[in-house]
GROMACS .gro file of C-alpha atoms in nm:
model
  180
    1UNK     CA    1  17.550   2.223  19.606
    2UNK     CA    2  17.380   2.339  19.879
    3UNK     CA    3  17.607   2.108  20.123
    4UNK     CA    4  17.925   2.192  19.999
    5UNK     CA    5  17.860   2.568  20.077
    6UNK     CA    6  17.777   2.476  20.400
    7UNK     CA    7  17.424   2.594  20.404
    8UNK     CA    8  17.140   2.431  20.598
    9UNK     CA    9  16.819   2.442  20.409
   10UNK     CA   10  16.733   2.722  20.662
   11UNK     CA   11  16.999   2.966  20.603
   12UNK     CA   12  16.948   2.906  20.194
   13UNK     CA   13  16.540   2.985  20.229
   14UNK     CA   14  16.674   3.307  20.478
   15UNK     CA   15  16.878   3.421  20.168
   16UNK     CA   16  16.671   3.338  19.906
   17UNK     CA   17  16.336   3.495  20.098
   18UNK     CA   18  16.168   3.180  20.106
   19UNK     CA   19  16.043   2.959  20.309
   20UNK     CA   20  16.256   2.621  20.403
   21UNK     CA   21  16.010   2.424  20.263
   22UNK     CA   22  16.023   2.569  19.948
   23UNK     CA   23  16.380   2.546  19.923
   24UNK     CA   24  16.334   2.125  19.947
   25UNK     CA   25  16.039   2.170  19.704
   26UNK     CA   26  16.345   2.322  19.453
   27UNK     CA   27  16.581   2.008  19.574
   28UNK     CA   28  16.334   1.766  19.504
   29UNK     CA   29  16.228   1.935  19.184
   30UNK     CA   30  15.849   1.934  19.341
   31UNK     CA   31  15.867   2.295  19.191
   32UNK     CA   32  16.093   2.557  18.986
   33UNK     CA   33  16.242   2.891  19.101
   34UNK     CA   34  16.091   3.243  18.966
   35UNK     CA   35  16.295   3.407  18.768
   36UNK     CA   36  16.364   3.610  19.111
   37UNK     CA   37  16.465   3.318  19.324
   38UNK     CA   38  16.634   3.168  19.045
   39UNK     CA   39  16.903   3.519  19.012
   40UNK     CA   40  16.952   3.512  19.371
   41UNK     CA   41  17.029   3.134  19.360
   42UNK     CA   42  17.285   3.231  19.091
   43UNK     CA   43  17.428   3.479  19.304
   44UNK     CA   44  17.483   3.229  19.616
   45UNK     CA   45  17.549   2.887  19.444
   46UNK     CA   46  17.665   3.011  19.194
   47UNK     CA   47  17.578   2.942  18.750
   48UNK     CA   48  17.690   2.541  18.775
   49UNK     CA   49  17.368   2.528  19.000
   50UNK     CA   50  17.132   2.572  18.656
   51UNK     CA   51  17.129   2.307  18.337
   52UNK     CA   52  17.239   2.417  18.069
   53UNK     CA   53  16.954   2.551  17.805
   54UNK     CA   54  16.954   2.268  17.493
   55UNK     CA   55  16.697   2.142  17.313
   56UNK     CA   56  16.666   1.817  17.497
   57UNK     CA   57  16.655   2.041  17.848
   58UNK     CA   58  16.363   2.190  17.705
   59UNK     CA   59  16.173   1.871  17.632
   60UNK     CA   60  16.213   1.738  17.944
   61UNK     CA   61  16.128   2.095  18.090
   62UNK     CA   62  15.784   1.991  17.877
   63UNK     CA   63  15.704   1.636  17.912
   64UNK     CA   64  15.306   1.705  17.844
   65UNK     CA   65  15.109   1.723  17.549
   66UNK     CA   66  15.098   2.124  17.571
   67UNK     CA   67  15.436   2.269  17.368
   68UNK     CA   68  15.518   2.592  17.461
   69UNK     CA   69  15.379   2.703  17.152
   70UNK     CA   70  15.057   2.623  17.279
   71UNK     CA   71  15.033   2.839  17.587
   72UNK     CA   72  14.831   3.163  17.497
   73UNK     CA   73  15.022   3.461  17.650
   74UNK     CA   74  14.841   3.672  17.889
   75UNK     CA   75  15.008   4.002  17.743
   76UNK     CA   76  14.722   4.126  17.514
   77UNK     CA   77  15.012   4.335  17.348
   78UNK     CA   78  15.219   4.028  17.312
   79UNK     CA   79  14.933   3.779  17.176
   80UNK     CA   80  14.824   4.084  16.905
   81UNK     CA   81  15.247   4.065  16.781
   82UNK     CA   82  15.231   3.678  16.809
   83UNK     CA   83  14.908   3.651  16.600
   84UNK     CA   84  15.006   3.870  16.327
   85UNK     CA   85  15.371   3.716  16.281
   86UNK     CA   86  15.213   3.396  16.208
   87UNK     CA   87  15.029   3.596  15.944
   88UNK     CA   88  15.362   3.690  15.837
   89UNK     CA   89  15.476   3.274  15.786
   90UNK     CA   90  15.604   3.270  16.142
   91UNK     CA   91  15.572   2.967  16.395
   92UNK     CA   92  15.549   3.131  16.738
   93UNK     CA   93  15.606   3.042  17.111
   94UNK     CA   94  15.522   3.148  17.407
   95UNK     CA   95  15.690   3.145  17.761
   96UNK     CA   96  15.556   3.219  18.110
   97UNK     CA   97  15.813   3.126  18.300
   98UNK     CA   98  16.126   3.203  18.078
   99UNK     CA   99  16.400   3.456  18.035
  100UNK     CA  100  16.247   3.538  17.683
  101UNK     CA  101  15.920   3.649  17.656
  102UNK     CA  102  15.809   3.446  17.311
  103UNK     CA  103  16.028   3.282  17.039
  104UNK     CA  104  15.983   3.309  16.642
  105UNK     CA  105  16.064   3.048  16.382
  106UNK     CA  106  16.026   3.121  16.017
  107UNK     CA  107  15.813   2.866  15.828
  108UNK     CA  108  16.123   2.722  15.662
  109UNK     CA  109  16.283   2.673  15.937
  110UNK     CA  110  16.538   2.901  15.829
  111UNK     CA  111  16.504   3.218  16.034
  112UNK     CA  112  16.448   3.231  16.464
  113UNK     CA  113  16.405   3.502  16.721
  114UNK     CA  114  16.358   3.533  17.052
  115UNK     CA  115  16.144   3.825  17.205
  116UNK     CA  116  16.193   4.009  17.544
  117UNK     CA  117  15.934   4.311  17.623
  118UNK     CA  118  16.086   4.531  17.831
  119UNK     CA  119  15.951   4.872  18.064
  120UNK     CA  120  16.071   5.047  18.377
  121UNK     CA  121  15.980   4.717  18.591
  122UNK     CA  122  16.220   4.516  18.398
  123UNK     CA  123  16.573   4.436  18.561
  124UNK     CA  124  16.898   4.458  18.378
  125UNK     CA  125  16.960   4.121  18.521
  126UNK     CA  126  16.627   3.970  18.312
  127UNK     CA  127  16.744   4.140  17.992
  128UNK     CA  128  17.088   3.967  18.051
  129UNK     CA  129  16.917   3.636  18.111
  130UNK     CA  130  16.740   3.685  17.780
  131UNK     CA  131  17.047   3.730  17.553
  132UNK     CA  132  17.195   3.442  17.711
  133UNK     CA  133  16.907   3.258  17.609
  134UNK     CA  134  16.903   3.375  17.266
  135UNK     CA  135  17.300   3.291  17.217
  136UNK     CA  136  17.278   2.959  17.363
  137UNK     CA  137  16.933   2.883  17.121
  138UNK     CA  138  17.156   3.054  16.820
  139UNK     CA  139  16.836   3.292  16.764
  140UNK     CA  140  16.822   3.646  16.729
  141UNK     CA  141  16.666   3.864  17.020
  142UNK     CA  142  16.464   4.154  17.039
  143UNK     CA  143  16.390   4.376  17.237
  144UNK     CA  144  16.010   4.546  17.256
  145UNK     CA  145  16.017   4.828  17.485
  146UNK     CA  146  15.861   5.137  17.627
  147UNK     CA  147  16.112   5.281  17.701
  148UNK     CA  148  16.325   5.599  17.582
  149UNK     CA  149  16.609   5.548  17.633
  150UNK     CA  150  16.870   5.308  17.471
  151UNK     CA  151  16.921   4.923  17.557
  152UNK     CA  152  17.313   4.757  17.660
  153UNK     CA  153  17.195   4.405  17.628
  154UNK     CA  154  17.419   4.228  17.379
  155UNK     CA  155  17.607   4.259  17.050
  156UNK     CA  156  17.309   4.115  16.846
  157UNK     CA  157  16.999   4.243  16.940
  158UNK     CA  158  16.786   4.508  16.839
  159UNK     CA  159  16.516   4.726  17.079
  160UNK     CA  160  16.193   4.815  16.909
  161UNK     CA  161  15.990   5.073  17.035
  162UNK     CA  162  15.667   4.936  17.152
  163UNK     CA  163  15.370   5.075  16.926
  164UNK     CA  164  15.133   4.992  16.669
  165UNK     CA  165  15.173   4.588  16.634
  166UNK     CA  166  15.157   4.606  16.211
  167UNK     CA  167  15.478   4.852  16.280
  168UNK     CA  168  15.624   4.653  16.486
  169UNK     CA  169  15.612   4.312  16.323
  170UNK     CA  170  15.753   4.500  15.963
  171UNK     CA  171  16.040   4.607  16.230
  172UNK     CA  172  16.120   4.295  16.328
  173UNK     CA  173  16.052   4.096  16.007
  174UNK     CA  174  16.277   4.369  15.853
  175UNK     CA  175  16.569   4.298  16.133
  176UNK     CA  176  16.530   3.933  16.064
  177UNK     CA  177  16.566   3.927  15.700
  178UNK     CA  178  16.904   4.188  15.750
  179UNK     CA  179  17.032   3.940  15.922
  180UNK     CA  180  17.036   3.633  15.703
   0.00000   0.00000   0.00000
């Protein structure tokens, strides 16, 4: 894609703000893009230049023995909400390098969300990322913030104000079961 925009490996990396070397590191898939590279790719190359998400792009995104749901978020905030949804008969996963933030599955299978936390460091283009994430995975996303005011993310989602994690979980088990 790179060649048919006419871009030496040099002049992409200038864009991008990274180094030439990284940009054949992306080619090659040595490596993946941040979340930061990977928007400013978008904006150059252009959408076509990213897989779509499935379910079998996510396996092969996670050929190892560790499943997502395996990786132990670093967010103490996030891990407290994770831990006592699976008290609640939840499955849930967590992403480090994702658009959303953790995902939800109900026990039966049945009901799914996708989380995003969101504060004042959080770009509009991130929370954008996430509900495309969350439409293409048919799940439900919400949105934990600490922030006042209101959220324009999508038609289906619903921002939770970020306190006490028992609150929160009733919130979103609550918005989950409205929904069904």
């Amino acid at each position: 894609m790179r060649e048919e925009k006419r871009l030496s490996r040099g002049e992409l990396a200038e864009r991008l703000g990274v180094t030439p070397r990284m940009v054949a590191n992306y080619e090659e898939n040595v490596c993946d893009v941040t979340l930061e590279v990977a928007v400013r790719l978008e904006s150059i190359l252009g959408e076509e230049v990213f897989e779509k998400l499935s379910l079998k792009a996510l396996s092969r995104m996670y050929p190892g023995s560790r499943l997502p749901g395996e990786i132990n978020p670093k967010d103490e905030y996030l891990r407290l909400l994770l831990s006592n949804m699976e008290r609640l008969g939840f499955r849930s996963y967590a992403f480090s390098k994702a658009p959303i933030d953790a995902g939800l599955k109900s026990s039966s299978g049945g009901r799914r969300a996708a989380i995003k936390r969101h504060n004042e460091e959080t770009e509009l283009r991130e929370l954008e990322l996430a509900a495309m994430v969350s439409d293409e995975t048919r799940t439900k996303l919400i949105v934990i913030t600490e922030m006042k005011e209101g959220l324009a993310v999508a038609d289906d989602y619903i921002a939770i104000p970020k306190g006490e994690v028992g609150d929160v979980s009733r919130k979103i088990l609550s918005y989950i079961r409205e929904l069904e």
